[in-house]
mmCIF file of C-alpha atoms and ligand atoms in Angstrom:
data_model
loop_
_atom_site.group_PDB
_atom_site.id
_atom_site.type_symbol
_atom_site.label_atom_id
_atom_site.label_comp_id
_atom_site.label_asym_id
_atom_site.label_seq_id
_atom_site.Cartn_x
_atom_site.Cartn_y
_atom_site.Cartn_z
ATOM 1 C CA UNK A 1 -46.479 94.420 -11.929
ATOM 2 C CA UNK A 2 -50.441 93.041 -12.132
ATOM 3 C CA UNK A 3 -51.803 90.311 -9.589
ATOM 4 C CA UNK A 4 -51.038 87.691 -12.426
ATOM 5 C CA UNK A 5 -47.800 88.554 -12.661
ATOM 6 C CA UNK A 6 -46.872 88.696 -9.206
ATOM 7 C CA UNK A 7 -49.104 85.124 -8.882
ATOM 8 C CA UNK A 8 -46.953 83.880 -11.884
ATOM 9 C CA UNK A 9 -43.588 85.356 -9.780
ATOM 10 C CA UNK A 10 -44.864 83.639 -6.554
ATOM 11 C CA UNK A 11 -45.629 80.558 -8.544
ATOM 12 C CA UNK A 12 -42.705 80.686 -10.273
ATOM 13 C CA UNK A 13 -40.388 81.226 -6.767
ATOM 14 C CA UNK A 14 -42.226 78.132 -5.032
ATOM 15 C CA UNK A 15 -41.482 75.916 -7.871
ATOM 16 C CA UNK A 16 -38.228 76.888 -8.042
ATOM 17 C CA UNK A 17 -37.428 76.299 -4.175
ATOM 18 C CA UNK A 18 -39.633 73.497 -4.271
ATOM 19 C CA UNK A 19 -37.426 72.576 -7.120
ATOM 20 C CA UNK A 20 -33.981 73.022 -5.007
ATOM 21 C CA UNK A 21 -35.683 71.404 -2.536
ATOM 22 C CA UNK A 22 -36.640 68.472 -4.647
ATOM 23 C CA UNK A 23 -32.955 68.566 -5.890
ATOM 24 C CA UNK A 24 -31.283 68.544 -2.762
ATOM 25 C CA UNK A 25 -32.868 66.119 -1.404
ATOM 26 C CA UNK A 26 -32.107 63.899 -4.896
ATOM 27 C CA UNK A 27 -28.455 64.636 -4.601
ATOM 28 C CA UNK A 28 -27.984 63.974 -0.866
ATOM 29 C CA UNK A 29 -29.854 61.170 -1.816
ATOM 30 C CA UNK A 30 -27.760 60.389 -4.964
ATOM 31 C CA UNK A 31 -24.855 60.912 -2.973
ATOM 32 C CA UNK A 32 -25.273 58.724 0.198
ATOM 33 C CA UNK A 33 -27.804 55.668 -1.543
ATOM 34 C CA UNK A 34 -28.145 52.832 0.086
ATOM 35 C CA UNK A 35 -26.304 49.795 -1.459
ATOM 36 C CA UNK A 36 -26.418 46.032 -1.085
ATOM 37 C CA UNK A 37 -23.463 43.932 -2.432
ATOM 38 C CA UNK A 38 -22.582 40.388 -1.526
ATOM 39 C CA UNK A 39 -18.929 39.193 -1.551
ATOM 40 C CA UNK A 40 -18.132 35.592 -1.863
ATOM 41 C CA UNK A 41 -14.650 34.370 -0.735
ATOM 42 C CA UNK A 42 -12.821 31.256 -1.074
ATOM 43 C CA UNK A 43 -12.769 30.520 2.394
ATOM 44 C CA UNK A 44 -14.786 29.179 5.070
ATOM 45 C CA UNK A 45 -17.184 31.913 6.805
ATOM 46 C CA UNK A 46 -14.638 33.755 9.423
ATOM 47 C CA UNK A 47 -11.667 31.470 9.093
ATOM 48 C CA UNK A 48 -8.966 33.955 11.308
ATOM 49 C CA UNK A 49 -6.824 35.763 8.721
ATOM 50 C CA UNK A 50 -7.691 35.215 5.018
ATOM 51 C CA UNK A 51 -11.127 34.616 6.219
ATOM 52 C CA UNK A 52 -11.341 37.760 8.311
ATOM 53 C CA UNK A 53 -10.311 40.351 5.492
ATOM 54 C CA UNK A 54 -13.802 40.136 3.581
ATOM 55 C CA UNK A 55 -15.190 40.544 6.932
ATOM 56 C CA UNK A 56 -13.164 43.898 7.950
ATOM 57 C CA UNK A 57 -13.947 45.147 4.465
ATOM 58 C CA UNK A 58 -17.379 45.216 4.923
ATOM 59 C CA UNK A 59 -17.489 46.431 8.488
ATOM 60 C CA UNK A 60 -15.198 49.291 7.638
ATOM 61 C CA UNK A 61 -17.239 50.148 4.257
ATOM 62 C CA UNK A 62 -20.529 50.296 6.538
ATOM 63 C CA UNK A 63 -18.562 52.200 9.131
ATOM 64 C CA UNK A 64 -17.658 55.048 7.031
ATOM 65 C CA UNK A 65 -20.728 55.142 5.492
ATOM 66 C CA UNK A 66 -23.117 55.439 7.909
ATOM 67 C CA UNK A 67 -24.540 52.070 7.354
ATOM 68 C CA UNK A 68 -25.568 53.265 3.815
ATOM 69 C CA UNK A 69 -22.813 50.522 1.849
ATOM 70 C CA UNK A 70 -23.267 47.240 3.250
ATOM 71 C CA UNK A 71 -21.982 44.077 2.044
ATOM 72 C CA UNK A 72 -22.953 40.635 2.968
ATOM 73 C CA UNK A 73 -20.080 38.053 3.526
ATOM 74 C CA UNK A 74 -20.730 34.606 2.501
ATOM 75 C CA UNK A 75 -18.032 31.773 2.865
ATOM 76 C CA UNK A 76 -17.543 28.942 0.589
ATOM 77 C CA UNK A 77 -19.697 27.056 -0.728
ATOM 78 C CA UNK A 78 -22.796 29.395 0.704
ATOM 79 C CA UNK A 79 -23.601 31.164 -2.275
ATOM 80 C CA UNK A 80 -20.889 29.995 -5.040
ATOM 81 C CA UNK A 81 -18.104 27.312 -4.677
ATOM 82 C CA UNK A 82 -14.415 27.694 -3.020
ATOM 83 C CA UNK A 83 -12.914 28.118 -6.614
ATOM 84 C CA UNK A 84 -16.361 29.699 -8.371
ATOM 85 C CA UNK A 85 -15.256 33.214 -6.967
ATOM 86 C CA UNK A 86 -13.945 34.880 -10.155
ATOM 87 C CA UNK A 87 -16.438 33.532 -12.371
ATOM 88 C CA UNK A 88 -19.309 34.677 -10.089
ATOM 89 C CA UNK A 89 -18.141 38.279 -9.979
ATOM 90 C CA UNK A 90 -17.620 38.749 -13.452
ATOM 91 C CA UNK A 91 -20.777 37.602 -14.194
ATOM 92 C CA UNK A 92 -22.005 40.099 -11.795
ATOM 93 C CA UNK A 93 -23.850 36.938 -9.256
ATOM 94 C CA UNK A 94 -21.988 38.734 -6.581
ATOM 95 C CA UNK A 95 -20.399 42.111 -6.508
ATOM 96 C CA UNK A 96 -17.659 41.327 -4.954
ATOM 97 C CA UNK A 97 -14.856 38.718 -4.025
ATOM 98 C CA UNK A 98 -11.856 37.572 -2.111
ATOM 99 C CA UNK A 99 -9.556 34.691 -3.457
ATOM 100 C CA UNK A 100 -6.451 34.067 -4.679
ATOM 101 C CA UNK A 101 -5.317 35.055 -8.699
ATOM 102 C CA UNK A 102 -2.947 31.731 -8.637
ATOM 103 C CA UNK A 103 -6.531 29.865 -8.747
ATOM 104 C CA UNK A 104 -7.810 31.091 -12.506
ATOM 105 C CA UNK A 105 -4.554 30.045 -13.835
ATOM 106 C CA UNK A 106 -6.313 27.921 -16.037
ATOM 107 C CA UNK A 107 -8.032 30.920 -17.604
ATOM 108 C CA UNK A 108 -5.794 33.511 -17.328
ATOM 109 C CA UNK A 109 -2.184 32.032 -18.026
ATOM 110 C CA UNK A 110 -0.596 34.784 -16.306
ATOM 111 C CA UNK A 111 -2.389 35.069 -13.323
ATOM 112 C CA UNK A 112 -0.417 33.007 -10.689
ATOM 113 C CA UNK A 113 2.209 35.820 -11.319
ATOM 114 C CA UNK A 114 -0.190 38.177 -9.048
ATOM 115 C CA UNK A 115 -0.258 35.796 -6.229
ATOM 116 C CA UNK A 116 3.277 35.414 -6.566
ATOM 117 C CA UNK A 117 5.602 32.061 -7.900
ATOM 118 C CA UNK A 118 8.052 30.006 -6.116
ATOM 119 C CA UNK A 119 11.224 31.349 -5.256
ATOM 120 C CA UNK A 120 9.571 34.897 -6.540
ATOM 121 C CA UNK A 121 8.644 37.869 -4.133
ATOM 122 C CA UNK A 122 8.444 38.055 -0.929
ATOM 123 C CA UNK A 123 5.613 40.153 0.769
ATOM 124 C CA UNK A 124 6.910 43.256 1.307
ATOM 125 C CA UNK A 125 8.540 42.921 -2.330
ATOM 126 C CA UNK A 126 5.435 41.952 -3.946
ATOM 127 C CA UNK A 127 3.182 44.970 -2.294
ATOM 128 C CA UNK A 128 5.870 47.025 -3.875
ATOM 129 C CA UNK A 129 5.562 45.541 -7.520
ATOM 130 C CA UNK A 130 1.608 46.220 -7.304
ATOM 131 C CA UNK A 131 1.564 49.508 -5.742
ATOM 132 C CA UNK A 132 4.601 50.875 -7.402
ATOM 133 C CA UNK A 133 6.260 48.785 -10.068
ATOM 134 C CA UNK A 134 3.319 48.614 -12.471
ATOM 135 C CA UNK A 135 1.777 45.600 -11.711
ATOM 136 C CA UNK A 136 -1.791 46.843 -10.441
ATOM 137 C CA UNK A 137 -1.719 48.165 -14.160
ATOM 138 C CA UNK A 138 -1.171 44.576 -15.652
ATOM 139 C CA UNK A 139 -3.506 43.305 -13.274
ATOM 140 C CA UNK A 140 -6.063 45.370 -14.451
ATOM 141 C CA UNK A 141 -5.257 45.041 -17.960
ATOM 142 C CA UNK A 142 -5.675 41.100 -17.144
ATOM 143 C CA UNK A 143 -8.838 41.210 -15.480
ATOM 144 C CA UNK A 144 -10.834 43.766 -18.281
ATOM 145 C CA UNK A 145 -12.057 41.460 -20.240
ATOM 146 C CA UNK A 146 -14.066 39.681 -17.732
ATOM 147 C CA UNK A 147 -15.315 42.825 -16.335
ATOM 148 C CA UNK A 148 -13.380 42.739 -12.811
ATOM 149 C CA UNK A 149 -11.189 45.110 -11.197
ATOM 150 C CA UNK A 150 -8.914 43.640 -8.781
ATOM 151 C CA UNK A 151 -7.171 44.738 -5.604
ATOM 152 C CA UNK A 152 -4.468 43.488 -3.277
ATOM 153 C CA UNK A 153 -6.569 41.806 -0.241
ATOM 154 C CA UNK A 154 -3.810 40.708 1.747
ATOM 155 C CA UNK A 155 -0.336 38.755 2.161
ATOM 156 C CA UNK A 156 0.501 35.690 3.999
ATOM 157 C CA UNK A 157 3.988 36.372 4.381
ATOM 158 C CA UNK A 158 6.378 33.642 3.428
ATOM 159 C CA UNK A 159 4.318 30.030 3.805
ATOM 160 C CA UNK A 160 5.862 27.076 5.271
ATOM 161 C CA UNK A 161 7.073 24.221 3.042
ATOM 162 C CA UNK A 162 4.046 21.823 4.379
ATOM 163 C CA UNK A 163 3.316 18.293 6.202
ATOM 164 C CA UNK A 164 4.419 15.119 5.516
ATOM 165 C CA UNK A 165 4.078 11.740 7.022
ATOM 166 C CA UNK A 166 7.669 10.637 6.156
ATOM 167 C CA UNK A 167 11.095 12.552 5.885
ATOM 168 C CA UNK A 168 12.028 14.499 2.852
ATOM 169 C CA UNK A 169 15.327 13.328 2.503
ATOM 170 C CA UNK A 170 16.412 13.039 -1.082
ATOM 171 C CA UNK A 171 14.632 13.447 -4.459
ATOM 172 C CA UNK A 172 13.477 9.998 -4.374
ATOM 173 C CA UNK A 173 11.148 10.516 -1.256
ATOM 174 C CA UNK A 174 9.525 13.047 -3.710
ATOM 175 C CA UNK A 175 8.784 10.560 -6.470
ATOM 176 C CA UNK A 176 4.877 9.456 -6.747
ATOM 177 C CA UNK A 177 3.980 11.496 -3.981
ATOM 178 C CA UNK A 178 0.686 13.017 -3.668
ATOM 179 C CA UNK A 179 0.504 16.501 -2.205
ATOM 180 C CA UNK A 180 -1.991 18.933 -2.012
ATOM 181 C CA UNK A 181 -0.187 21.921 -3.242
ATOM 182 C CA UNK A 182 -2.217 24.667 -5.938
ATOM 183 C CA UNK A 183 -0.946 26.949 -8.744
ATOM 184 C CA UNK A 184 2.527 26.905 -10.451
ATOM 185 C CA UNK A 185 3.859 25.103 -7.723
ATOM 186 C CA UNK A 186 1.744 22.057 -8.562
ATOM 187 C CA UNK A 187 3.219 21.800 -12.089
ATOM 188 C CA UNK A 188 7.159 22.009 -10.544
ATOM 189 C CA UNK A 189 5.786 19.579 -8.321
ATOM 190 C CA UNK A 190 4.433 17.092 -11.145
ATOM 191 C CA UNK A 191 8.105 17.882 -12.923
ATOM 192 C CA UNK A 192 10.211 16.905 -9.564
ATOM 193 C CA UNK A 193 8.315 13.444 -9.545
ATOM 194 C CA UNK A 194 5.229 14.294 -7.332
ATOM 195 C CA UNK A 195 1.499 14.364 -8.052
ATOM 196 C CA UNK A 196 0.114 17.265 -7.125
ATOM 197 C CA UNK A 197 -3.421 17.396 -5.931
ATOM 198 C CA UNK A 198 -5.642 20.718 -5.891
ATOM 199 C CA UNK A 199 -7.921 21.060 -2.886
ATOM 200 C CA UNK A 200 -10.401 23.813 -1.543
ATOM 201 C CA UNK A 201 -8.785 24.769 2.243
ATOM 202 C CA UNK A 202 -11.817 23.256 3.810
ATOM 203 C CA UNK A 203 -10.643 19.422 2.516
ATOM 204 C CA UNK A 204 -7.481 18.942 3.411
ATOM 205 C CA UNK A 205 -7.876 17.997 6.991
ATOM 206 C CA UNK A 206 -10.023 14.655 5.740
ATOM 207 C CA UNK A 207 -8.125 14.111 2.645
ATOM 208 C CA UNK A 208 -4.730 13.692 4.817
ATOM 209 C CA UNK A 209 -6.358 12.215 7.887
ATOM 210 C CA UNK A 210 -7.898 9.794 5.201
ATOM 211 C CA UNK A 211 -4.654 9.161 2.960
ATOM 212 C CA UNK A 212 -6.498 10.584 -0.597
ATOM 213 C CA UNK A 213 -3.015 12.932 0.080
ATOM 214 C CA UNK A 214 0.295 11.835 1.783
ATOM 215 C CA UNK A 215 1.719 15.694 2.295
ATOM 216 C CA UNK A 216 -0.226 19.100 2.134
ATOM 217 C CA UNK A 217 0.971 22.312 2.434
ATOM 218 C CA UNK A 218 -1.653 24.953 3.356
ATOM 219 C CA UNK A 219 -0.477 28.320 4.768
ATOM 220 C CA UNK A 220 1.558 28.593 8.000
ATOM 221 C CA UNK A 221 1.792 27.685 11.959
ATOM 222 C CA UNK A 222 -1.819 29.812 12.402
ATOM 223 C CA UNK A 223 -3.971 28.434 9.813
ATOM 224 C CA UNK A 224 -2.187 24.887 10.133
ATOM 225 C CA UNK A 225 -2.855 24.774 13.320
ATOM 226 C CA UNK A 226 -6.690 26.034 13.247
ATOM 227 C CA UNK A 227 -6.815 22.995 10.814
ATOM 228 C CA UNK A 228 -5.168 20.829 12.866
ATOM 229 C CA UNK A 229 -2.852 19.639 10.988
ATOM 230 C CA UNK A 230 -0.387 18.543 13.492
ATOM 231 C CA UNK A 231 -2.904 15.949 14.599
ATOM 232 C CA UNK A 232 -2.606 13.942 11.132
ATOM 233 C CA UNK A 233 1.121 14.755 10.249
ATOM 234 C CA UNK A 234 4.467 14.302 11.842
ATOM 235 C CA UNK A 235 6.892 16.324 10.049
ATOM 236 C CA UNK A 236 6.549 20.148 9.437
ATOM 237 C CA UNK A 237 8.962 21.480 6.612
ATOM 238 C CA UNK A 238 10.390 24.582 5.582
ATOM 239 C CA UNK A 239 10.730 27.091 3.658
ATOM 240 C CA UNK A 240 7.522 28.341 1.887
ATOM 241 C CA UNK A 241 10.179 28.086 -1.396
ATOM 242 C CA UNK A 242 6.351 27.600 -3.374
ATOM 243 C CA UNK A 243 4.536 30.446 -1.827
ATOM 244 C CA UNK A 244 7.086 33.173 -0.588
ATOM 245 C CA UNK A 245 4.466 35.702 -0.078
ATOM 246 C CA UNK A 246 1.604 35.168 -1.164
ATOM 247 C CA UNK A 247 -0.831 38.092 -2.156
ATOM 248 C CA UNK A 248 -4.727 37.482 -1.680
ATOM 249 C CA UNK A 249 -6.861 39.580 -4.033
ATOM 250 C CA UNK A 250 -10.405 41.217 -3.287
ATOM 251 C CA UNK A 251 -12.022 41.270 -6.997
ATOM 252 C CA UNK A 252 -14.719 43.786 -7.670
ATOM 253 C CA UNK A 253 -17.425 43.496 -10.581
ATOM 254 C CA UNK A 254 -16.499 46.565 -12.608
ATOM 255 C CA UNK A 255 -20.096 47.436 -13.739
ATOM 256 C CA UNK A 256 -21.080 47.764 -9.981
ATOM 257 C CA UNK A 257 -18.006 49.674 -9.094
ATOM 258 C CA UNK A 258 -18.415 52.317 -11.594
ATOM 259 C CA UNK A 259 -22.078 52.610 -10.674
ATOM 260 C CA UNK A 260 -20.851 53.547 -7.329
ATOM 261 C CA UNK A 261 -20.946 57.274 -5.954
ATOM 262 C CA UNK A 262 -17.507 58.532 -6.292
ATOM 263 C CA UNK A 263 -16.641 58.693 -2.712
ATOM 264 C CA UNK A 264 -18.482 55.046 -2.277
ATOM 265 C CA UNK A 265 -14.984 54.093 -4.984
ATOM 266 C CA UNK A 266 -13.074 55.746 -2.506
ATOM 267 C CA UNK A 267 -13.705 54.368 0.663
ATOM 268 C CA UNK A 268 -14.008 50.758 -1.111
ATOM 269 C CA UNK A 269 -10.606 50.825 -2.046
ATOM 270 C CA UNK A 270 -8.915 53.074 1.163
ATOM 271 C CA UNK A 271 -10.975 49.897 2.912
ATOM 272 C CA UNK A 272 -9.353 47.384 0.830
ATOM 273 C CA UNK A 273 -5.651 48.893 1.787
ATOM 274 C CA UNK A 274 -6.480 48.952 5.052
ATOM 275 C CA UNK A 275 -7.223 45.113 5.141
ATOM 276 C CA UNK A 276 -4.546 44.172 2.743
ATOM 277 C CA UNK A 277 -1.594 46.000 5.045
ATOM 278 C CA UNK A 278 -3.660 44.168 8.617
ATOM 279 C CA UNK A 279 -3.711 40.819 7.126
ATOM 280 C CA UNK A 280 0.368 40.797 6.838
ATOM 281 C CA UNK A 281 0.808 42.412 10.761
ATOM 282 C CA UNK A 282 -1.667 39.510 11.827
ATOM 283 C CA UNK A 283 0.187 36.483 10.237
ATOM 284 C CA UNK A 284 3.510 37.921 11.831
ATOM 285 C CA UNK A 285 1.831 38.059 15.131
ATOM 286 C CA UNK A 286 -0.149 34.830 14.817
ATOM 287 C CA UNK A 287 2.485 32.132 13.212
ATOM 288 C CA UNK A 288 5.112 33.619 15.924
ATOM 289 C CA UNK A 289 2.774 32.469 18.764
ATOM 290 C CA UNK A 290 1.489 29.748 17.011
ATOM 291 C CA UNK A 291 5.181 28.157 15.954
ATOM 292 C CA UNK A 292 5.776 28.010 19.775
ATOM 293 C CA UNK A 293 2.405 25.825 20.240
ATOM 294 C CA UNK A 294 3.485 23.441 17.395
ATOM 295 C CA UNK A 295 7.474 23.365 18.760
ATOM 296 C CA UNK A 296 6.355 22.557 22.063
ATOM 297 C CA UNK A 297 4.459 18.942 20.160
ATOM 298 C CA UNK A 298 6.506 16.259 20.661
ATOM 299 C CA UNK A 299 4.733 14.478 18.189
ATOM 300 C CA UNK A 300 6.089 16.935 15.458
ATOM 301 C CA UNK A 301 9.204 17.487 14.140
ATOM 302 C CA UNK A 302 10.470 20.622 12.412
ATOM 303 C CA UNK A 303 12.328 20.269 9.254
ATOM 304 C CA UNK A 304 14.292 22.317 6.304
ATOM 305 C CA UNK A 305 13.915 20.412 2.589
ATOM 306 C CA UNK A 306 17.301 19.212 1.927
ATOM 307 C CA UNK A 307 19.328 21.434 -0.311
ATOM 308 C CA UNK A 308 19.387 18.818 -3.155
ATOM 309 C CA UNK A 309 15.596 18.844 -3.468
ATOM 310 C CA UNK A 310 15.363 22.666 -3.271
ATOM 311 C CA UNK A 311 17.847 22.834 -6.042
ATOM 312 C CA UNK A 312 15.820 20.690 -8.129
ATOM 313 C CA UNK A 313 12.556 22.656 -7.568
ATOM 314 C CA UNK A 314 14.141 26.112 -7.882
ATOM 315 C CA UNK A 315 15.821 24.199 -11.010
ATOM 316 C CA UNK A 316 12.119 23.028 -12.387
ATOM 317 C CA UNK A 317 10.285 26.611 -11.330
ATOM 318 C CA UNK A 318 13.224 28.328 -13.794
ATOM 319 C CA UNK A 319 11.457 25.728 -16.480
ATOM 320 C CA UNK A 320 8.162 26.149 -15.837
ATOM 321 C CA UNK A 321 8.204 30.069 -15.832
ATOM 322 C CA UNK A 322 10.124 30.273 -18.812
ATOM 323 C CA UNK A 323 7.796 27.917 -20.913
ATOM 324 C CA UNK A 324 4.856 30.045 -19.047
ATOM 325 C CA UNK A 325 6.334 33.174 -20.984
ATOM 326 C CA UNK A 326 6.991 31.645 -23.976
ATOM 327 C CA UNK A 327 3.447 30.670 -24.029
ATOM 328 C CA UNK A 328 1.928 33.958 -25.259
ATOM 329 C CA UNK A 329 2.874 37.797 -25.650
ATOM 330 C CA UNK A 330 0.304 38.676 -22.434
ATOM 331 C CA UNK A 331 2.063 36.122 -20.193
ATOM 332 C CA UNK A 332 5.795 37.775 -21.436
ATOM 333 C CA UNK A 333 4.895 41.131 -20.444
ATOM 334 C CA UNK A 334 3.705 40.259 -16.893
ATOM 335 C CA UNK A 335 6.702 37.846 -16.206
ATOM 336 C CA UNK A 336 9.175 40.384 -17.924
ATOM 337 C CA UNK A 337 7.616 42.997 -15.781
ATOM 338 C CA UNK A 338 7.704 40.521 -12.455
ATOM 339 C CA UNK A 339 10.715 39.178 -12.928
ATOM 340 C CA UNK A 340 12.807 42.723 -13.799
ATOM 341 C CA UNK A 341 11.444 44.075 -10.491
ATOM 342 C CA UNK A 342 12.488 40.799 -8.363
ATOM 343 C CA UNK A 343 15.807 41.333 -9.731
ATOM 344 C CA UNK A 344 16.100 44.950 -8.687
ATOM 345 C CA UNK A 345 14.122 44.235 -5.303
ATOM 346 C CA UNK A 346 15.909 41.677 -4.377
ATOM 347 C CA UNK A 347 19.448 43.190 -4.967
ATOM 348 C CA UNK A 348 18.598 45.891 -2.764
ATOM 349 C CA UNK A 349 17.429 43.300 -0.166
ATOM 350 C CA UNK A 350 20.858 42.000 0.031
ATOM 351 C CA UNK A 351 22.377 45.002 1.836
ATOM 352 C CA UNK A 352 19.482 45.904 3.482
ATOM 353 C CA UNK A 353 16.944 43.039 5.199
ATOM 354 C CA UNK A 354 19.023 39.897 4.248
ATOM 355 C CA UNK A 355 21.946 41.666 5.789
ATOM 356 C CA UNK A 356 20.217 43.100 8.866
ATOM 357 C CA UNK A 357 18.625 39.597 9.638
ATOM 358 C CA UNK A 358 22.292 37.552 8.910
ATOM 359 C CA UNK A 359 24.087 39.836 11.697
ATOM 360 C CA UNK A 360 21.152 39.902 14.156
ATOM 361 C CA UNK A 361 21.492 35.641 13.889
ATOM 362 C CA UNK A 362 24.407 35.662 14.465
ATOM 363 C CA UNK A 363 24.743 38.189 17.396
ATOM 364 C CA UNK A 364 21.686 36.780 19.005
ATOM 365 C CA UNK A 365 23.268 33.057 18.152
ATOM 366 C CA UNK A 366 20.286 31.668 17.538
ATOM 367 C CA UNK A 367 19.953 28.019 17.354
ATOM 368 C CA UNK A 368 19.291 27.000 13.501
ATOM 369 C CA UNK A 369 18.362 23.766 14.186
ATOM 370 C CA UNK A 370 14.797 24.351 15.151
HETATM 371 CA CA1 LIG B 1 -0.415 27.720 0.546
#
């Protein structure tokens, strides 16, 4: 081998390990880049439990990243309005979000169906329908053409039936009145004789306290009570029959997932889980304790809707979701799909948690008059 040879060789062996060099560092680099997103939410800035899931999200993302992924929380109203959420992430203004589907109902027809409709799913049923009965599928299907991927981001766990300033005693006390109450349950509202009103979660307080409203149902003893609710209202009803267990929903812009490392995908959505399974553990810690606080207010007074006016509204919620599926082929195949999975869910439910909590009331004897 001549001296220009071996100079080529040597040339040739430092470019190529300063090419593996080069390329090594690119793809831990590639691998581990450092990303920016900012996630918008429907709530105000760390309001305790729907509030606090965007939060763990992106402390958990950073977390198992090294610090590499962060994203920046911003609450309502600080970067896009309460209800501007899905519009701002599929135009790609933020990357990320965390709302409620039962808002965009008047885009997407069949949406309130993955929040959940009255007398529909409970929680536990309605995780079960997403992760296993084909209705992340749907979802996803749903959300395409707007370029967003959506998630489960939480459940409430069955809601109570809301505050009113006078007793809910017969359909007539339901006629005219005005009540802050969002989604499907707002048109079986209108059809039972109410108004219903929508309002952001950060208005209700001063709409009630100011009579805009007369009733308003928000989400349960905890976030009531942050609200202060009990302050402007005197009676407290239940059930939730409107919002049984309601599933909150972290949307992603789908362009800026898929231009996401791999792993980056990964630990998005493992995060996502996470927050979605914590958010139902909290609310069954936090209305427990809470219930007691409100109980113990003599100026409130614990009430279950009479069984005539539930009968009407479960009558007027069979109406409403059957002209909802009549309404188009896309809404039919995400009620047919809802529905057929309620049925089998809840039949099950019958000999196993309704059955389990009827013998444990009665053994325990508790009191069912509140
Ligand atoms: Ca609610």
């Amino acid at each position: 081998m001549d001296r220009r040879n071996i100079l080529t060789l040597i040339g040739a062996s430092s470019l190529m390990a300063a090419c593996q060099e080069t390329s090594s560092d690119a793809a831990s680099g590639d691998q581990n880049p450092e990303i920016n997103w900012r996630l918008i939410t429907s709530w105000p800035k760390n309001f305790p439990g729907i509030g606090q899931a965007p939060e763990d999200v992106a402390r958990m993302v950073s977390e198992m990243t090294n610090g590499k992924f962060k994203i920046k929380v911003y609450g309502a109203g600080e970067m896009a309005p309460a209800l501007g959420v899905f519009d701002n992430v599929s135009s790609g203004a933020a990357h990320m979000g965390h709302s409620a589907a039962y808002y965009w109902k008047g885009k997407l027809a069949a949406a309130p169906f993955f929040t959940g409709v009255p007398f529909g799913m409970n929680a536990r049923e309605m995780h079960a329908w997403i992760q296993e009965g084909g209705g992340q599928a749907l979802w996803e299907e749903l959300y395409a053409p707007y370029g967003v991927l959506p998630l489960a981001g939480g459940n409430t766990g069955v809601q109570m039936g809301g505050w009113f300033n006078k007793p809910i005693e017969s359909l007539e006390d339901l006629q005219g009145l005005k009540m802050r109450i969002p989604g499907i349950a707002g048109e079986i509202w209108n059809k039972a004789g109410g108004t219903s009103v929508m309002l952001p979660g950060g208005e209700i307080f001063q709409a009630l306290e100011k009579g805009t409203i007369d009733a308003t149902e928000w989400l349960g003893p905890a976030n009531d009570l942050a609200f202060g609710l009990p302050q402007i209202a005197k009676y407290y009803y239940m059930p939730g029959w409107h919002e049984p267990g309601s599933m909150l929903e972290f949307s992603i812009n789908k362009k800026a997932f898929e231009a996401l490392p791999s792993h980056y995908q990964f630990i998005l959505k493992i995060a996502c889980q996470s927050v979605a399974d914590k958010m139902l553990n909290f609310y069954t810690a936090a209305n427990a304790k809470a219930l007691e606080t409100i109980k113990s207010n003599p100026n409130v007074e614990i009430r279950q809707f009479p069984s005539v006016v539930l009968d009407k509204l479960y009558q007027m919620t069979q109406e409403v979701l059957s002209e909802m599926a009549a309404s188009s082929d896309d809404v039919k195949k995400v009620y047919d799909s809802y529905t057929s999975f309620q049925k089998q869910a809840q039949a099950y439910n019958r000999v196993s948690e309704e059955a389990y909590y009827r013998v444990r009331t009665a053994i325990e004897s508790i009191e069912t008059d509140i």
